[in-house]
Amino acid sequence: MKITDLTPIFNQDEAPNCDVYHQFLYAVNAAARTCGLTRQGIVNRMNQALKVDDVVINETLLNKYLAPGTEKYLPAHQLPALLWAIKSIEPLNVLLEPLLFKAVDQRSQLLEKHAELQMEIEKFSEQQREIQKTLLPSSSNQ
């Protein structure tokens, strides 16, 4: 798809390449290494996020989910718990990339909105200064 093509990705006749399984695993494992937790710590956070009394995820099962050659895949409904446990949404961005979307956290959205409002304030302030110049007699006309 060309960048200049404005037709939404979902209406394209040609399917995007959604074979991102290995990239997803790489992103999860990279985030897991840098989150500051052991595998058991990640498992504990996942179980905490899943709000269950019984252990749903154990370290062995997590290792199977994150192994490239596995036939045991992470259930989709457990993905939010995994992302919270590894403190990253980057693996989700890997999944969304073929659809030309990106996950953005609320803080990022607020920062973006703040920047937009700041630019509007500056634009209106400039307009106000121009109006003041027009309305106030200049010192050279006195």
PDB file of C-alpha atoms in Angstrom:
ATOM      1  CA  MET A   1       0.000   0.000   0.000  1.00  0.00           C
ATOM      2  CA  LYS A   2       1.318   3.442  -0.894  1.00  0.00           C
ATOM      3  CA  ILE A   3       1.549   6.063   1.830  1.00  0.00           C
ATOM      4  CA  THR A   4      -0.436   8.440  -0.383  1.00  0.00           C
ATOM      5  CA  ASP A   5      -3.305   5.941  -0.556  1.00  0.00           C
ATOM      6  CA  LEU A   6      -5.880   7.226   1.914  1.00  0.00           C
ATOM      7  CA  THR A   7      -8.157   4.191   1.757  1.00  0.00           C
ATOM      8  CA  PRO A   8      -8.334   2.623   5.219  1.00  0.00           C
ATOM      9  CA  ILE A   9      -6.323  -0.556   5.613  1.00  0.00           C
ATOM     10  CA  PHE A  10      -9.462  -2.551   6.360  1.00  0.00           C
ATOM     11  CA  ASN A  11     -10.916  -1.788   2.937  1.00  0.00           C
ATOM     12  CA  GLN A  12      -7.826  -2.803   0.981  1.00  0.00           C
ATOM     13  CA  ASP A  13      -8.187  -5.775  -1.363  1.00  0.00           C
ATOM     14  CA  GLU A  14      -4.670  -6.942  -0.583  1.00  0.00           C
ATOM     15  CA  ALA A  15      -4.244  -8.324   2.935  1.00  0.00           C
ATOM     16  CA  PRO A  16      -1.410  -6.910   5.041  1.00  0.00           C
ATOM     17  CA  ASN A  17       1.377  -9.221   6.157  1.00  0.00           C
ATOM     18  CA  CYS A  18       0.200 -10.138   9.658  1.00  0.00           C
ATOM     19  CA  ASP A  19       2.811 -12.826  10.252  1.00  0.00           C
ATOM     20  CA  VAL A  20       4.302 -11.079  13.275  1.00  0.00           C
ATOM     21  CA  TYR A  21       4.459 -13.950  15.758  1.00  0.00           C
ATOM     22  CA  HIS A  22       8.267 -14.013  16.084  1.00  0.00           C
ATOM     23  CA  GLN A  23       8.493 -10.210  16.255  1.00  0.00           C
ATOM     24  CA  PHE A  24       5.832 -10.285  18.980  1.00  0.00           C
ATOM     25  CA  LEU A  25       7.782 -12.870  20.994  1.00  0.00           C
ATOM     26  CA  TYR A  26      10.956 -10.839  20.563  1.00  0.00           C
ATOM     27  CA  ALA A  27       9.197  -7.691  21.841  1.00  0.00           C
ATOM     28  CA  VAL A  28       7.734  -9.545  24.834  1.00  0.00           C
ATOM     29  CA  ASN A  29      11.067 -11.135  25.743  1.00  0.00           C
ATOM     30  CA  ALA A  30      12.908  -7.821  25.336  1.00  0.00           C
ATOM     31  CA  ALA A  31      10.418  -6.061  27.609  1.00  0.00           C
ATOM     32  CA  ALA A  32      10.578  -8.939  30.100  1.00  0.00           C
ATOM     33  CA  ARG A  33      14.384  -8.596  30.290  1.00  0.00           C
ATOM     34  CA  THR A  34      14.218  -4.849  30.938  1.00  0.00           C
ATOM     35  CA  CYS A  35      11.197  -4.645  33.274  1.00  0.00           C
ATOM     36  CA  GLY A  36      13.264  -5.417  36.367  1.00  0.00           C
ATOM     37  CA  LEU A  37      11.376  -8.576  37.285  1.00  0.00           C
ATOM     38  CA  THR A  38      12.246 -12.247  37.255  1.00  0.00           C
ATOM     39  CA  ARG A  39      10.036 -14.653  35.318  1.00  0.00           C
ATOM     40  CA  GLN A  40       8.381 -15.559  38.624  1.00  0.00           C
ATOM     41  CA  GLY A  41       7.792 -11.869  39.297  1.00  0.00           C
ATOM     42  CA  ILE A  42       6.134 -11.524  35.884  1.00  0.00           C
ATOM     43  CA  VAL A  43       3.987 -14.583  36.615  1.00  0.00           C
ATOM     44  CA  ASN A  44       2.945 -13.116  39.972  1.00  0.00           C
ATOM     45  CA  ARG A  45       1.935  -9.823  38.365  1.00  0.00           C
ATOM     46  CA  MET A  46       0.014 -11.609  35.606  1.00  0.00           C
ATOM     47  CA  ASN A  47      -1.945 -13.665  38.152  1.00  0.00           C
ATOM     48  CA  GLN A  48      -2.572 -10.500  40.172  1.00  0.00           C
ATOM     49  CA  ALA A  49      -3.889  -8.724  37.066  1.00  0.00           C
ATOM     50  CA  LEU A  50      -6.085 -11.662  36.100  1.00  0.00           C
ATOM     51  CA  LYS A  51      -7.855 -11.280  39.485  1.00  0.00           C
ATOM     52  CA  VAL A  52      -8.110 -14.966  40.167  1.00  0.00           C
ATOM     53  CA  ASP A  53      -7.721 -16.910  43.399  1.00  0.00           C
ATOM     54  CA  ASP A  54      -6.053 -19.862  41.725  1.00  0.00           C
ATOM     55  CA  VAL A  55      -2.754 -19.652  39.891  1.00  0.00           C
ATOM     56  CA  VAL A  56      -3.596 -19.336  36.201  1.00  0.00           C
ATOM     57  CA  ILE A  57      -0.078 -18.752  34.969  1.00  0.00           C
ATOM     58  CA  ASN A  58       3.037 -20.421  36.317  1.00  0.00           C
ATOM     59  CA  GLU A  59       6.644 -19.962  35.276  1.00  0.00           C
ATOM     60  CA  THR A  60       6.713 -23.148  33.183  1.00  0.00           C
ATOM     61  CA  LEU A  61       3.589 -22.141  31.286  1.00  0.00           C
ATOM     62  CA  LEU A  62       4.903 -18.600  30.726  1.00  0.00           C
ATOM     63  CA  ASN A  63       8.158 -20.015  29.353  1.00  0.00           C
ATOM     64  CA  LYS A  64       6.159 -22.205  26.962  1.00  0.00           C
ATOM     65  CA  TYR A  65       4.123 -19.201  25.816  1.00  0.00           C
ATOM     66  CA  LEU A  66       7.279 -17.218  25.098  1.00  0.00           C
ATOM     67  CA  ALA A  67       9.308 -19.932  23.365  1.00  0.00           C
ATOM     68  CA  PRO A  68       9.612 -19.438  19.579  1.00  0.00           C
ATOM     69  CA  GLY A  69       9.045 -23.098  18.671  1.00  0.00           C
ATOM     70  CA  THR A  70       6.122 -23.695  20.996  1.00  0.00           C
ATOM     71  CA  GLU A  71       2.709 -24.998  20.145  1.00  0.00           C
ATOM     72  CA  LYS A  72       1.325 -23.470  23.365  1.00  0.00           C
ATOM     73  CA  TYR A  73       0.213 -19.911  22.665  1.00  0.00           C
ATOM     74  CA  LEU A  74      -0.709 -17.163  25.080  1.00  0.00           C
ATOM     75  CA  PRO A  75      -4.504 -16.833  25.167  1.00  0.00           C
ATOM     76  CA  ALA A  76      -5.531 -13.430  23.800  1.00  0.00           C
ATOM     77  CA  HIS A  77      -7.530 -12.578  26.912  1.00  0.00           C
ATOM     78  CA  GLN A  78      -4.326 -12.858  28.979  1.00  0.00           C
ATOM     79  CA  LEU A  79      -2.416 -10.351  26.829  1.00  0.00           C
ATOM     80  CA  PRO A  80      -3.386  -7.280  28.918  1.00  0.00           C
ATOM     81  CA  ALA A  81      -2.114  -9.039  32.060  1.00  0.00           C
ATOM     82  CA  LEU A  82       1.168  -9.868  30.325  1.00  0.00           C
ATOM     83  CA  LEU A  83       1.612  -6.283  29.107  1.00  0.00           C
ATOM     84  CA  TRP A  84       0.943  -4.963  32.599  1.00  0.00           C
ATOM     85  CA  ALA A  85       3.320  -7.506  34.097  1.00  0.00           C
ATOM     86  CA  ILE A  86       6.191  -6.597  31.756  1.00  0.00           C
ATOM     87  CA  LYS A  87       5.359  -2.876  31.985  1.00  0.00           C
ATOM     88  CA  SER A  88       5.250  -2.340  28.223  1.00  0.00           C
ATOM     89  CA  ILE A  89       2.777  -1.959  25.385  1.00  0.00           C
ATOM     90  CA  GLU A  90       5.462  -2.428  22.741  1.00  0.00           C
ATOM     91  CA  PRO A  91       4.434  -6.057  22.039  1.00  0.00           C
ATOM     92  CA  LEU A  92       0.934  -4.779  21.303  1.00  0.00           C
ATOM     93  CA  ASN A  93       2.387  -2.276  18.839  1.00  0.00           C
ATOM     94  CA  VAL A  94       4.075  -5.174  17.043  1.00  0.00           C
ATOM     95  CA  LEU A  95       0.672  -6.817  16.650  1.00  0.00           C
ATOM     96  CA  LEU A  96      -0.977  -3.600  15.444  1.00  0.00           C
ATOM     97  CA  GLU A  97       1.794  -2.500  13.053  1.00  0.00           C
ATOM     98  CA  PRO A  98       0.550  -4.450   9.992  1.00  0.00           C
ATOM     99  CA  LEU A  99      -2.773  -2.615  10.348  1.00  0.00           C
ATOM    100  CA  LEU A 100      -0.991   0.747  10.514  1.00  0.00           C
ATOM    101  CA  PHE A 101      -2.138   1.416  14.082  1.00  0.00           C
ATOM    102  CA  LYS A 102      -0.240   2.086  17.266  1.00  0.00           C
ATOM    103  CA  ALA A 103      -1.305   1.806  20.901  1.00  0.00           C
ATOM    104  CA  VAL A 104      -0.979   5.041  22.833  1.00  0.00           C
ATOM    105  CA  ASP A 105      -1.325   5.380  26.585  1.00  0.00           C
ATOM    106  CA  GLN A 106      -3.580   7.997  28.153  1.00  0.00           C
ATOM    107  CA  ARG A 107      -0.614  10.025  29.422  1.00  0.00           C
ATOM    108  CA  SER A 108       0.712  10.334  25.869  1.00  0.00           C
ATOM    109  CA  GLN A 109      -2.714  11.414  24.669  1.00  0.00           C
ATOM    110  CA  LEU A 110      -2.898  14.058  27.390  1.00  0.00           C
ATOM    111  CA  LEU A 111       0.593  15.321  26.563  1.00  0.00           C
ATOM    112  CA  GLU A 112      -0.357  15.570  22.895  1.00  0.00           C
ATOM    113  CA  LYS A 113      -3.577  17.435  23.744  1.00  0.00           C
ATOM    114  CA  HIS A 114      -1.628  19.751  26.059  1.00  0.00           C
ATOM    115  CA  ALA A 115       0.820  20.577  23.262  1.00  0.00           C
ATOM    116  CA  GLU A 116      -2.027  21.252  20.823  1.00  0.00           C
ATOM    117  CA  LEU A 117      -3.731  23.579  23.303  1.00  0.00           C
ATOM    118  CA  GLN A 118      -0.442  25.377  23.967  1.00  0.00           C
ATOM    119  CA  MET A 119      -0.034  26.004  20.233  1.00  0.00           C
ATOM    120  CA  GLU A 120      -3.587  27.365  20.057  1.00  0.00           C
ATOM    121  CA  ILE A 121      -2.895  29.676  23.008  1.00  0.00           C
ATOM    122  CA  GLU A 122       0.193  31.021  21.252  1.00  0.00           C
ATOM    123  CA  LYS A 123      -1.743  31.491  18.002  1.00  0.00           C
ATOM    124  CA  PHE A 124      -4.555  33.372  19.770  1.00  0.00           C
ATOM    125  CA  SER A 125      -2.061  35.459  21.736  1.00  0.00           C
ATOM    126  CA  GLU A 126      -0.404  36.507  18.478  1.00  0.00           C
ATOM    127  CA  GLN A 127      -3.787  37.404  16.989  1.00  0.00           C
ATOM    128  CA  GLN A 128      -4.595  39.399  20.102  1.00  0.00           C
ATOM    129  CA  ARG A 129      -1.300  41.330  19.850  1.00  0.00           C
ATOM    130  CA  GLU A 130      -2.033  42.136  16.192  1.00  0.00           C
ATOM    131  CA  ILE A 131      -5.485  43.437  17.113  1.00  0.00           C
ATOM    132  CA  GLN A 132      -4.009  45.535  19.923  1.00  0.00           C
ATOM    133  CA  LYS A 133      -1.494  47.054  17.513  1.00  0.00           C
ATOM    134  CA  THR A 134      -4.334  47.988  15.179  1.00  0.00           C
ATOM    135  CA  LEU A 135      -6.541  49.444  17.904  1.00  0.00           C
ATOM    136  CA  LEU A 136      -3.946  51.362  19.869  1.00  0.00           C
ATOM    137  CA  PRO A 137      -2.496  54.487  18.322  1.00  0.00           C
ATOM    138  CA  SER A 138       1.177  54.107  17.623  1.00  0.00           C
ATOM    139  CA  SER A 139       3.645  56.426  19.318  1.00  0.00           C
ATOM    140  CA  SER A 140       4.722  57.785  15.924  1.00  0.00           C
ATOM    141  CA  ASN A 141       1.208  59.193  15.220  1.00  0.00           C
ATOM    142  CA  GLN A 142       1.110  61.331  18.378  1.00  0.00           C
TER     143      GLN A 142
END
